[in-house]
Amino acid sequence: MPTGAEIELTVAGSSALAGKVRYDDGRPVRSFSISFAKYARAYGEEAFAPGHPVESADGSFRIDEVPADSYGLEIRGPSLVTRRLPGPIRVHGEVTDLGTIEVTRGQQREGFVRLPGGGPAAGAKVHLDGGSDATLALQVAGARGEFIVPAVAAGTTLRVRAELDKLAAPWKTAAADGPVEIDLGPGGLGVVTGVMIDSGPVADRRVLLTAPGGTAAEALSPVVASAVCDAAGRFKLVDVAAGSYTLRAQRAGSSEWKLIEGVAVEPQKETTLVIDMQGSP
């Protein structure tokens, strides 16, 4: 069964997901995990919870008692590039068989966050951005300041940043191999506030802050910060690291977004925007 199509079965009863994972050279993946998130056009950094671990000689898996819903699904593992399947995957039958899922070999590595004095920054939030790679997620550094850098596809530029309390490290480009090291310094986070103006209702319209680039119609992730407009179109994005971002405003009745490039965020400061959605590109 092709993995790029919607998968929908209507047999009544308990739901299960099944399939097989193999590398693109045809060999089975013996150790991996499967993570779920309720389907959305854009996922925040924390959307995909830790997955269901699978150990399998031939790469096959079956997960029982999956609640009926529409999901996004990721395949993760220490020896593969995380793959997010096209969605939505609709689960509301006896068994949804995903067929054979191909993944690319890769190798995850360690990263470390350090305090200004050189000690480990336990509990620091680490953000990873792979540009068009939509599978990198927020992590929290462990007791040694350590975090896992997932494998990325060849040629991917990986950027990282971190923050802990009033300390922060701005975005930096990680080396192609070896440990990724982040040094925190005095800094802090900024806030983006604004109002959306349109000819129709603006309540519950979404506003996303993402890394620079992209198109107005693509699936967006990772999302640095997100908010929902109130009835007056007001929104507020908090705890944003210093840097330059793209702001995306949801168009009424559309899967497309208005893009505002070059939104500058400074530590301990508030950036204010007015988004005019009326007849503009």
PDB file of C-alpha atoms in Angstrom:
ATOM      1  CA  MET A   1       0.000   0.000   0.000  1.00  0.00           C
ATOM      2  CA  PRO A   2       1.504   3.429  -0.860  1.00  0.00           C
ATOM      3  CA  THR A   3       2.330   5.531   2.178  1.00  0.00           C
ATOM      4  CA  GLY A   4       1.587   8.843   0.493  1.00  0.00           C
ATOM      5  CA  ALA A   5      -2.175   8.371   0.343  1.00  0.00           C
ATOM      6  CA  GLU A   6      -4.828   8.759   2.993  1.00  0.00           C
ATOM      7  CA  ILE A   7      -5.426   5.445   4.774  1.00  0.00           C
ATOM      8  CA  GLU A   8      -9.018   4.816   5.779  1.00  0.00           C
ATOM      9  CA  LEU A   9     -10.714   1.614   6.932  1.00  0.00           C
ATOM     10  CA  THR A  10     -14.261   1.453   8.243  1.00  0.00           C
ATOM     11  CA  VAL A  11     -14.456  -1.959   9.960  1.00  0.00           C
ATOM     12  CA  ALA A  12     -16.113  -1.576  13.373  1.00  0.00           C
ATOM     13  CA  GLY A  13     -14.256  -2.653  16.536  1.00  0.00           C
ATOM     14  CA  SER A  14     -10.997  -1.919  18.290  1.00  0.00           C
ATOM     15  CA  SER A  15      -8.350  -0.068  16.288  1.00  0.00           C
ATOM     16  CA  ALA A  16      -4.758  -1.104  15.608  1.00  0.00           C
ATOM     17  CA  LEU A  17      -1.880   0.110  13.456  1.00  0.00           C
ATOM     18  CA  ALA A  18       0.398  -2.331  11.668  1.00  0.00           C
ATOM     19  CA  GLY A  19       3.182  -2.205   9.123  1.00  0.00           C
ATOM     20  CA  LYS A  20       6.857  -2.805   8.450  1.00  0.00           C
ATOM     21  CA  VAL A  21       9.845  -0.431   8.475  1.00  0.00           C
ATOM     22  CA  ARG A  22      12.910  -0.955   6.294  1.00  0.00           C
ATOM     23  CA  TYR A  23      15.901   1.069   5.137  1.00  0.00           C
ATOM     24  CA  ASP A  24      15.957   2.314   1.572  1.00  0.00           C
ATOM     25  CA  ASP A  25      18.487  -0.444   0.792  1.00  0.00           C
ATOM     26  CA  GLY A  26      15.798  -3.031   1.610  1.00  0.00           C
ATOM     27  CA  ARG A  27      17.156  -4.189   4.972  1.00  0.00           C
ATOM     28  CA  PRO A  28      14.792  -4.255   7.972  1.00  0.00           C
ATOM     29  CA  VAL A  29      15.003  -1.670  10.755  1.00  0.00           C
ATOM     30  CA  ARG A  30      15.213  -3.687  13.945  1.00  0.00           C
ATOM     31  CA  SER A  31      14.969  -0.915  16.550  1.00  0.00           C
ATOM     32  CA  PHE A  32      12.751   2.150  16.209  1.00  0.00           C
ATOM     33  CA  SER A  33       9.797   3.962  17.746  1.00  0.00           C
ATOM     34  CA  ILE A  34       6.471   5.203  16.409  1.00  0.00           C
ATOM     35  CA  SER A  35       5.111   8.551  17.603  1.00  0.00           C
ATOM     36  CA  PHE A  36       1.596   9.944  17.169  1.00  0.00           C
ATOM     37  CA  ALA A  37       0.097  13.412  17.160  1.00  0.00           C
ATOM     38  CA  LYS A  38      -3.425  14.450  16.279  1.00  0.00           C
ATOM     39  CA  TYR A  39      -3.282  15.590  12.684  1.00  0.00           C
ATOM     40  CA  ALA A  40      -2.732  19.298  12.000  1.00  0.00           C
ATOM     41  CA  ARG A  41      -1.449  21.346   9.058  1.00  0.00           C
ATOM     42  CA  ALA A  42       1.301  22.649  11.327  1.00  0.00           C
ATOM     43  CA  TYR A  43       2.888  21.051  14.356  1.00  0.00           C
ATOM     44  CA  GLY A  44       4.517  22.782  17.291  1.00  0.00           C
ATOM     45  CA  GLU A  45       7.877  21.653  18.584  1.00  0.00           C
ATOM     46  CA  GLU A  46       6.343  19.463  21.286  1.00  0.00           C
ATOM     47  CA  ALA A  47       3.601  17.886  19.165  1.00  0.00           C
ATOM     48  CA  PHE A  48       5.021  14.368  18.917  1.00  0.00           C
ATOM     49  CA  ALA A  49       5.332  12.683  22.315  1.00  0.00           C
ATOM     50  CA  PRO A  50       7.904   9.922  22.967  1.00  0.00           C
ATOM     51  CA  GLY A  51       6.955   6.997  20.797  1.00  0.00           C
ATOM     52  CA  HIS A  52       6.019   3.358  21.144  1.00  0.00           C
ATOM     53  CA  PRO A  53       9.323   1.399  21.137  1.00  0.00           C
ATOM     54  CA  VAL A  54       9.596  -1.492  18.690  1.00  0.00           C
ATOM     55  CA  GLU A  55      12.191  -4.285  18.596  1.00  0.00           C
ATOM     56  CA  SER A  56      11.631  -6.529  15.586  1.00  0.00           C
ATOM     57  CA  ALA A  57      13.857  -8.869  13.579  1.00  0.00           C
ATOM     58  CA  ASP A  58      12.041  -8.095  10.323  1.00  0.00           C
ATOM     59  CA  GLY A  59      10.965  -4.497  11.000  1.00  0.00           C
ATOM     60  CA  SER A  60       7.295  -5.346  11.490  1.00  0.00           C
ATOM     61  CA  PHE A  61       5.103  -3.719  14.143  1.00  0.00           C
ATOM     62  CA  ARG A  62       1.558  -3.714  15.482  1.00  0.00           C
ATOM     63  CA  ILE A  63       0.165  -1.211  17.982  1.00  0.00           C
ATOM     64  CA  ASP A  64      -3.195  -2.134  19.486  1.00  0.00           C
ATOM     65  CA  GLU A  65      -5.889  -0.002  21.111  1.00  0.00           C
ATOM     66  CA  VAL A  66      -5.236   3.149  19.105  1.00  0.00           C
ATOM     67  CA  PRO A  67      -8.151   5.585  19.654  1.00  0.00           C
ATOM     68  CA  ALA A  68     -10.088   6.342  16.484  1.00  0.00           C
ATOM     69  CA  ASP A  69      -8.903   9.693  15.103  1.00  0.00           C
ATOM     70  CA  SER A  70      -6.819  11.345  12.373  1.00  0.00           C
ATOM     71  CA  TYR A  71      -3.086  11.281  13.097  1.00  0.00           C
ATOM     72  CA  GLY A  72       0.304  12.473  12.026  1.00  0.00           C
ATOM     73  CA  LEU A  73       2.869   9.729  12.507  1.00  0.00           C
ATOM     74  CA  GLU A  74       6.661   9.718  12.863  1.00  0.00           C
ATOM     75  CA  ILE A  75       9.172   6.877  12.682  1.00  0.00           C
ATOM     76  CA  ARG A  76      12.243   7.545  14.840  1.00  0.00           C
ATOM     77  CA  GLY A  77      15.362   5.603  15.732  1.00  0.00           C
ATOM     78  CA  PRO A  78      19.064   5.908  16.562  1.00  0.00           C
ATOM     79  CA  SER A  79      20.150   4.673  13.118  1.00  0.00           C
ATOM     80  CA  LEU A  80      17.670   6.429  10.824  1.00  0.00           C
ATOM     81  CA  VAL A  81      16.543   9.863   9.711  1.00  0.00           C
ATOM     82  CA  THR A  82      13.201  10.566  11.373  1.00  0.00           C
ATOM     83  CA  ARG A  83      10.399  10.212   8.870  1.00  0.00           C
ATOM     84  CA  ARG A  84       6.999  11.863   9.190  1.00  0.00           C
ATOM     85  CA  LEU A  85       4.371  10.112   7.071  1.00  0.00           C
ATOM     86  CA  PRO A  86       2.042  12.164   4.870  1.00  0.00           C
ATOM     87  CA  GLY A  87      -1.262  12.642   6.615  1.00  0.00           C
ATOM     88  CA  PRO A  88      -3.849  12.484   7.739  1.00  0.00           C
ATOM     89  CA  ILE A  89      -3.731   8.807   8.668  1.00  0.00           C
ATOM     90  CA  ARG A  90      -7.297   7.955   9.627  1.00  0.00           C
ATOM     91  CA  VAL A  91      -7.707   5.241  12.245  1.00  0.00           C
ATOM     92  CA  HIS A  92     -11.261   4.051  12.845  1.00  0.00           C
ATOM     93  CA  GLY A  93     -11.340   0.379  11.876  1.00  0.00           C
ATOM     94  CA  GLU A  94     -10.175  -2.993  13.093  1.00  0.00           C
ATOM     95  CA  VAL A  95      -6.666  -2.679  11.607  1.00  0.00           C
ATOM     96  CA  THR A  96      -5.004   0.093   9.608  1.00  0.00           C
ATOM     97  CA  ASP A  97      -2.121  -1.457   7.679  1.00  0.00           C
ATOM     98  CA  LEU A  98       0.485   1.101   6.655  1.00  0.00           C
ATOM     99  CA  GLY A  99       2.334  -1.387   4.461  1.00  0.00           C
ATOM    100  CA  THR A 100       6.118  -1.045   4.115  1.00  0.00           C
ATOM    101  CA  ILE A 101       7.590   2.276   5.220  1.00  0.00           C
ATOM    102  CA  GLU A 102      11.037   3.136   3.855  1.00  0.00           C
ATOM    103  CA  VAL A 103      13.469   5.265   5.856  1.00  0.00           C
ATOM    104  CA  THR A 104      16.971   6.608   5.266  1.00  0.00           C
ATOM    105  CA  ARG A 105      19.972   5.485   7.287  1.00  0.00           C
ATOM    106  CA  GLY A 106      21.530   8.034   9.588  1.00  0.00           C
ATOM    107  CA  GLN A 107      23.185   8.316  12.980  1.00  0.00           C
ATOM    108  CA  GLN A 108      22.002  10.411  15.880  1.00  0.00           C
ATOM    109  CA  ARG A 109      24.617  12.120  18.020  1.00  0.00           C
ATOM    110  CA  GLU A 110      24.927  13.936  21.324  1.00  0.00           C
ATOM    111  CA  GLY A 111      24.841  17.609  22.102  1.00  0.00           C
ATOM    112  CA  PHE A 112      25.656  19.543  25.262  1.00  0.00           C
ATOM    113  CA  VAL A 113      24.475  22.844  26.738  1.00  0.00           C
ATOM    114  CA  ARG A 114      26.848  24.686  29.082  1.00  0.00           C
ATOM    115  CA  LEU A 115      26.390  27.476  31.619  1.00  0.00           C
ATOM    116  CA  PRO A 116      28.584  30.612  31.393  1.00  0.00           C
ATOM    117  CA  GLY A 117      31.021  29.066  33.915  1.00  0.00           C
ATOM    118  CA  GLY A 118      31.307  25.867  31.890  1.00  0.00           C
ATOM    119  CA  GLY A 119      29.016  23.677  34.001  1.00  0.00           C
ATOM    120  CA  PRO A 120      26.143  21.613  32.590  1.00  0.00           C
ATOM    121  CA  ALA A 121      22.924  23.496  31.865  1.00  0.00           C
ATOM    122  CA  ALA A 122      20.520  20.842  33.140  1.00  0.00           C
ATOM    123  CA  GLY A 123      16.931  21.547  32.127  1.00  0.00           C
ATOM    124  CA  ALA A 124      17.805  23.939  29.295  1.00  0.00           C
ATOM    125  CA  LYS A 125      15.328  23.972  26.422  1.00  0.00           C
ATOM    126  CA  VAL A 126      17.043  23.115  23.146  1.00  0.00           C
ATOM    127  CA  HIS A 127      15.438  24.030  19.808  1.00  0.00           C
ATOM    128  CA  LEU A 128      16.524  22.391  16.555  1.00  0.00           C
ATOM    129  CA  ASP A 129      15.711  23.677  13.073  1.00  0.00           C
ATOM    130  CA  GLY A 130      16.429  21.756   9.885  1.00  0.00           C
ATOM    131  CA  GLY A 131      14.776  24.124   7.422  1.00  0.00           C
ATOM    132  CA  SER A 132      12.511  21.984   5.252  1.00  0.00           C
ATOM    133  CA  ASP A 133      13.040  19.033   7.640  1.00  0.00           C
ATOM    134  CA  ALA A 134       9.816  19.124   9.636  1.00  0.00           C
ATOM    135  CA  THR A 135      10.724  16.376  12.117  1.00  0.00           C
ATOM    136  CA  LEU A 136      13.104  18.129  14.524  1.00  0.00           C
ATOM    137  CA  ALA A 137      11.597  18.855  17.922  1.00  0.00           C
ATOM    138  CA  LEU A 138      12.164  20.680  21.178  1.00  0.00           C
ATOM    139  CA  GLN A 139      14.320  18.835  23.717  1.00  0.00           C
ATOM    140  CA  VAL A 140      15.199  19.373  27.365  1.00  0.00           C
ATOM    141  CA  ALA A 141      18.835  18.924  28.390  1.00  0.00           C
ATOM    142  CA  GLY A 142      19.586  16.235  30.973  1.00  0.00           C
ATOM    143  CA  ALA A 143      21.653  16.348  34.165  1.00  0.00           C
ATOM    144  CA  ARG A 144      24.922  16.604  32.192  1.00  0.00           C
ATOM    145  CA  GLY A 145      23.475  19.247  29.898  1.00  0.00           C
ATOM    146  CA  GLU A 146      23.134  16.550  27.261  1.00  0.00           C
ATOM    147  CA  PHE A 147      20.547  16.231  24.503  1.00  0.00           C
ATOM    148  CA  ILE A 148      20.099  14.020  21.454  1.00  0.00           C
ATOM    149  CA  VAL A 149      20.710  15.400  17.979  1.00  0.00           C
ATOM    150  CA  PRO A 150      18.545  13.315  15.626  1.00  0.00           C
ATOM    151  CA  ALA A 151      19.979  12.091  12.349  1.00  0.00           C
ATOM    152  CA  VAL A 152      19.246  14.453   9.454  1.00  0.00           C
ATOM    153  CA  ALA A 153      19.307  13.880   5.715  1.00  0.00           C
ATOM    154  CA  ALA A 154      22.553  14.544   3.854  1.00  0.00           C
ATOM    155  CA  GLY A 155      22.959  18.212   2.942  1.00  0.00           C
ATOM    156  CA  THR A 156      20.607  19.453   5.688  1.00  0.00           C
ATOM    157  CA  THR A 157      21.751  22.587   7.507  1.00  0.00           C
ATOM    158  CA  LEU A 158      21.035  22.113  11.198  1.00  0.00           C
ATOM    159  CA  ARG A 159      20.577  25.149  13.446  1.00  0.00           C
ATOM    160  CA  VAL A 160      20.264  25.030  17.236  1.00  0.00           C
ATOM    161  CA  ARG A 161      19.558  27.420  20.069  1.00  0.00           C
ATOM    162  CA  ALA A 162      18.850  27.067  23.797  1.00  0.00           C
ATOM    163  CA  GLU A 163      17.593  28.951  26.826  1.00  0.00           C
ATOM    164  CA  LEU A 164      17.465  28.457  30.587  1.00  0.00           C
ATOM    165  CA  ASP A 165      15.842  31.015  32.900  1.00  0.00           C
ATOM    166  CA  LYS A 166      17.449  34.382  31.976  1.00  0.00           C
ATOM    167  CA  LEU A 167      20.274  32.771  29.998  1.00  0.00           C
ATOM    168  CA  ALA A 168      20.080  32.135  26.270  1.00  0.00           C
ATOM    169  CA  ALA A 169      22.119  31.181  23.210  1.00  0.00           C
ATOM    170  CA  PRO A 170      21.032  32.526  19.806  1.00  0.00           C
ATOM    171  CA  TRP A 171      20.643  30.355  16.708  1.00  0.00           C
ATOM    172  CA  LYS A 172      23.901  28.809  15.483  1.00  0.00           C
ATOM    173  CA  THR A 173      24.693  26.411  12.663  1.00  0.00           C
ATOM    174  CA  ALA A 174      25.855  23.030  13.924  1.00  0.00           C
ATOM    175  CA  ALA A 175      28.844  21.208  12.457  1.00  0.00           C
ATOM    176  CA  ALA A 176      28.038  18.329  10.109  1.00  0.00           C
ATOM    177  CA  ASP A 177      29.393  15.723  12.538  1.00  0.00           C
ATOM    178  CA  GLY A 178      30.621  15.337  16.097  1.00  0.00           C
ATOM    179  CA  PRO A 179      28.973  16.636  19.294  1.00  0.00           C
ATOM    180  CA  VAL A 180      26.904  19.818  19.092  1.00  0.00           C
ATOM    181  CA  GLU A 181      27.930  22.291  21.805  1.00  0.00           C
ATOM    182  CA  ILE A 182      25.864  25.284  22.932  1.00  0.00           C
ATOM    183  CA  ASP A 183      27.171  27.918  25.346  1.00  0.00           C
ATOM    184  CA  LEU A 184      24.590  29.968  27.226  1.00  0.00           C
ATOM    185  CA  GLY A 185      25.145  33.619  28.046  1.00  0.00           C
ATOM    186  CA  PRO A 186      23.233  36.584  29.429  1.00  0.00           C
ATOM    187  CA  GLY A 187      20.287  37.182  27.198  1.00  0.00           C
ATOM    188  CA  GLY A 188      16.650  36.528  27.696  1.00  0.00           C
ATOM    189  CA  LEU A 189      13.558  36.178  25.592  1.00  0.00           C
ATOM    190  CA  GLY A 190      11.336  38.601  23.726  1.00  0.00           C
ATOM    191  CA  VAL A 191       7.620  38.959  23.033  1.00  0.00           C
ATOM    192  CA  VAL A 192       5.697  39.540  19.789  1.00  0.00           C
ATOM    193  CA  THR A 193       2.272  41.150  20.060  1.00  0.00           C
ATOM    194  CA  GLY A 194      -0.053  42.435  17.400  1.00  0.00           C
ATOM    195  CA  VAL A 195      -3.455  42.686  15.829  1.00  0.00           C
ATOM    196  CA  MET A 196      -4.902  41.062  12.700  1.00  0.00           C
ATOM    197  CA  ILE A 197      -7.196  43.179  10.501  1.00  0.00           C
ATOM    198  CA  ASP A 198      -9.546  41.601   7.957  1.00  0.00           C
ATOM    199  CA  SER A 199     -12.930  42.266   6.367  1.00  0.00           C
ATOM    200  CA  GLY A 200     -14.395  39.180   8.041  1.00  0.00           C
ATOM    201  CA  PRO A 201     -14.172  37.579  11.490  1.00  0.00           C
ATOM    202  CA  VAL A 202     -10.674  37.146  12.899  1.00  0.00           C
ATOM    203  CA  ALA A 203     -11.466  35.237  16.089  1.00  0.00           C
ATOM    204  CA  ASP A 204      -9.601  31.936  16.405  1.00  0.00           C
ATOM    205  CA  ARG A 205      -7.358  32.649  13.384  1.00  0.00           C
ATOM    206  CA  ARG A 206      -3.864  31.271  13.989  1.00  0.00           C
ATOM    207  CA  VAL A 207      -0.580  33.161  13.987  1.00  0.00           C
ATOM    208  CA  LEU A 208       2.685  31.216  13.775  1.00  0.00           C
ATOM    209  CA  LEU A 209       6.293  32.270  14.209  1.00  0.00           C
ATOM    210  CA  THR A 210       8.725  30.049  12.284  1.00  0.00           C
ATOM    211  CA  ALA A 211      12.290  30.019  11.026  1.00  0.00           C
ATOM    212  CA  PRO A 212      12.865  32.235   7.949  1.00  0.00           C
ATOM    213  CA  GLY A 213      11.843  31.040   4.488  1.00  0.00           C
ATOM    214  CA  GLY A 214       9.207  28.690   3.120  1.00  0.00           C
ATOM    215  CA  THR A 215       6.055  29.249   1.091  1.00  0.00           C
ATOM    216  CA  ALA A 216       2.546  30.382   1.930  1.00  0.00           C
ATOM    217  CA  ALA A 217       1.013  26.955   1.283  1.00  0.00           C
ATOM    218  CA  GLU A 218       3.441  24.436   2.779  1.00  0.00           C
ATOM    219  CA  ALA A 219       2.981  22.363   5.915  1.00  0.00           C
ATOM    220  CA  LEU A 220       4.805  24.296   8.613  1.00  0.00           C
ATOM    221  CA  SER A 221       7.121  22.939  11.268  1.00  0.00           C
ATOM    222  CA  PRO A 222       8.874  23.433  13.536  1.00  0.00           C
ATOM    223  CA  VAL A 223       6.842  26.296  14.946  1.00  0.00           C
ATOM    224  CA  VAL A 224       8.811  28.537  17.313  1.00  0.00           C
ATOM    225  CA  ALA A 225       5.693  30.091  18.866  1.00  0.00           C
ATOM    226  CA  SER A 226       1.986  30.164  18.095  1.00  0.00           C
ATOM    227  CA  ALA A 227      -1.124  32.021  19.196  1.00  0.00           C
ATOM    228  CA  VAL A 228      -4.824  32.328  18.374  1.00  0.00           C
ATOM    229  CA  CYS A 229      -6.431  35.701  17.738  1.00  0.00           C
ATOM    230  CA  ASP A 230      -9.208  36.912  19.998  1.00  0.00           C
ATOM    231  CA  ALA A 231     -12.418  38.464  18.661  1.00  0.00           C
ATOM    232  CA  ALA A 232     -10.633  41.790  18.149  1.00  0.00           C
ATOM    233  CA  GLY A 233      -7.743  40.140  16.265  1.00  0.00           C
ATOM    234  CA  ARG A 234      -5.229  40.584  19.089  1.00  0.00           C
ATOM    235  CA  PHE A 235      -2.506  37.969  19.620  1.00  0.00           C
ATOM    236  CA  LYS A 236       0.616  37.493  21.759  1.00  0.00           C
ATOM    237  CA  LEU A 237       3.652  35.246  21.227  1.00  0.00           C
ATOM    238  CA  VAL A 238       5.788  34.839  24.344  1.00  0.00           C
ATOM    239  CA  ASP A 239       9.211  33.399  25.288  1.00  0.00           C
ATOM    240  CA  VAL A 240      10.760  33.942  21.851  1.00  0.00           C
ATOM    241  CA  ALA A 241      14.554  33.813  21.541  1.00  0.00           C
ATOM    242  CA  ALA A 242      16.298  36.775  19.929  1.00  0.00           C
ATOM    243  CA  GLY A 243      16.562  36.469  16.160  1.00  0.00           C
ATOM    244  CA  SER A 244      14.848  37.035  12.828  1.00  0.00           C
ATOM    245  CA  TYR A 245      11.718  35.050  12.000  1.00  0.00           C
ATOM    246  CA  THR A 246       8.885  34.615   9.535  1.00  0.00           C
ATOM    247  CA  LEU A 247       5.393  35.302  10.874  1.00  0.00           C
ATOM    248  CA  ARG A 248       2.545  33.400   9.230  1.00  0.00           C
ATOM    249  CA  ALA A 249      -1.071  34.551   9.570  1.00  0.00           C
ATOM    250  CA  GLN A 250      -3.908  32.198   8.702  1.00  0.00           C
ATOM    251  CA  ARG A 251      -6.167  33.299   5.871  1.00  0.00           C
ATOM    252  CA  ALA A 252      -9.929  32.934   6.307  1.00  0.00           C
ATOM    253  CA  GLY A 253     -11.309  29.663   4.944  1.00  0.00           C
ATOM    254  CA  SER A 254      -7.957  28.694   3.417  1.00  0.00           C
ATOM    255  CA  SER A 255      -5.009  26.400   4.018  1.00  0.00           C
ATOM    256  CA  GLU A 256      -2.668  29.208   2.974  1.00  0.00           C
ATOM    257  CA  TRP A 257      -0.925  31.784   5.134  1.00  0.00           C
ATOM    258  CA  LYS A 258       0.139  35.381   4.738  1.00  0.00           C
ATOM    259  CA  LEU A 259       3.913  35.632   5.256  1.00  0.00           C
ATOM    260  CA  ILE A 260       5.698  38.502   6.955  1.00  0.00           C
ATOM    261  CA  GLU A 261       9.445  38.083   6.641  1.00  0.00           C
ATOM    262  CA  GLY A 262      12.149  39.562   8.825  1.00  0.00           C
ATOM    263  CA  VAL A 263      10.277  39.855  12.121  1.00  0.00           C
ATOM    264  CA  ALA A 264      13.047  40.896  14.532  1.00  0.00           C
ATOM    265  CA  VAL A 265      12.880  39.812  18.175  1.00  0.00           C
ATOM    266  CA  GLU A 266      15.191  41.293  20.806  1.00  0.00           C
ATOM    267  CA  PRO A 267      15.826  40.103  24.375  1.00  0.00           C
ATOM    268  CA  GLN A 268      13.557  41.628  27.017  1.00  0.00           C
ATOM    269  CA  LYS A 269      11.718  43.686  24.379  1.00  0.00           C
ATOM    270  CA  GLU A 270       8.289  43.613  22.736  1.00  0.00           C
ATOM    271  CA  THR A 271       7.848  43.596  18.959  1.00  0.00           C
ATOM    272  CA  THR A 272       4.463  44.972  17.845  1.00  0.00           C
ATOM    273  CA  LEU A 273       2.854  44.163  14.479  1.00  0.00           C
ATOM    274  CA  VAL A 274      -0.294  45.084  12.558  1.00  0.00           C
ATOM    275  CA  ILE A 275      -1.280  42.389  10.040  1.00  0.00           C
ATOM    276  CA  ASP A 276      -3.579  43.656   7.307  1.00  0.00           C
ATOM    277  CA  MET A 277      -5.174  40.625   5.605  1.00  0.00           C
ATOM    278  CA  GLN A 278      -7.441  42.627   3.300  1.00  0.00           C
ATOM    279  CA  GLY A 279      -6.631  41.912  -0.334  1.00  0.00           C
ATOM    280  CA  SER A 280      -2.874  41.790   0.134  1.00  0.00           C
ATOM    281  CA  PRO A 281      -0.537  38.921  -0.865  1.00  0.00           C
TER     282      PRO A 281
END
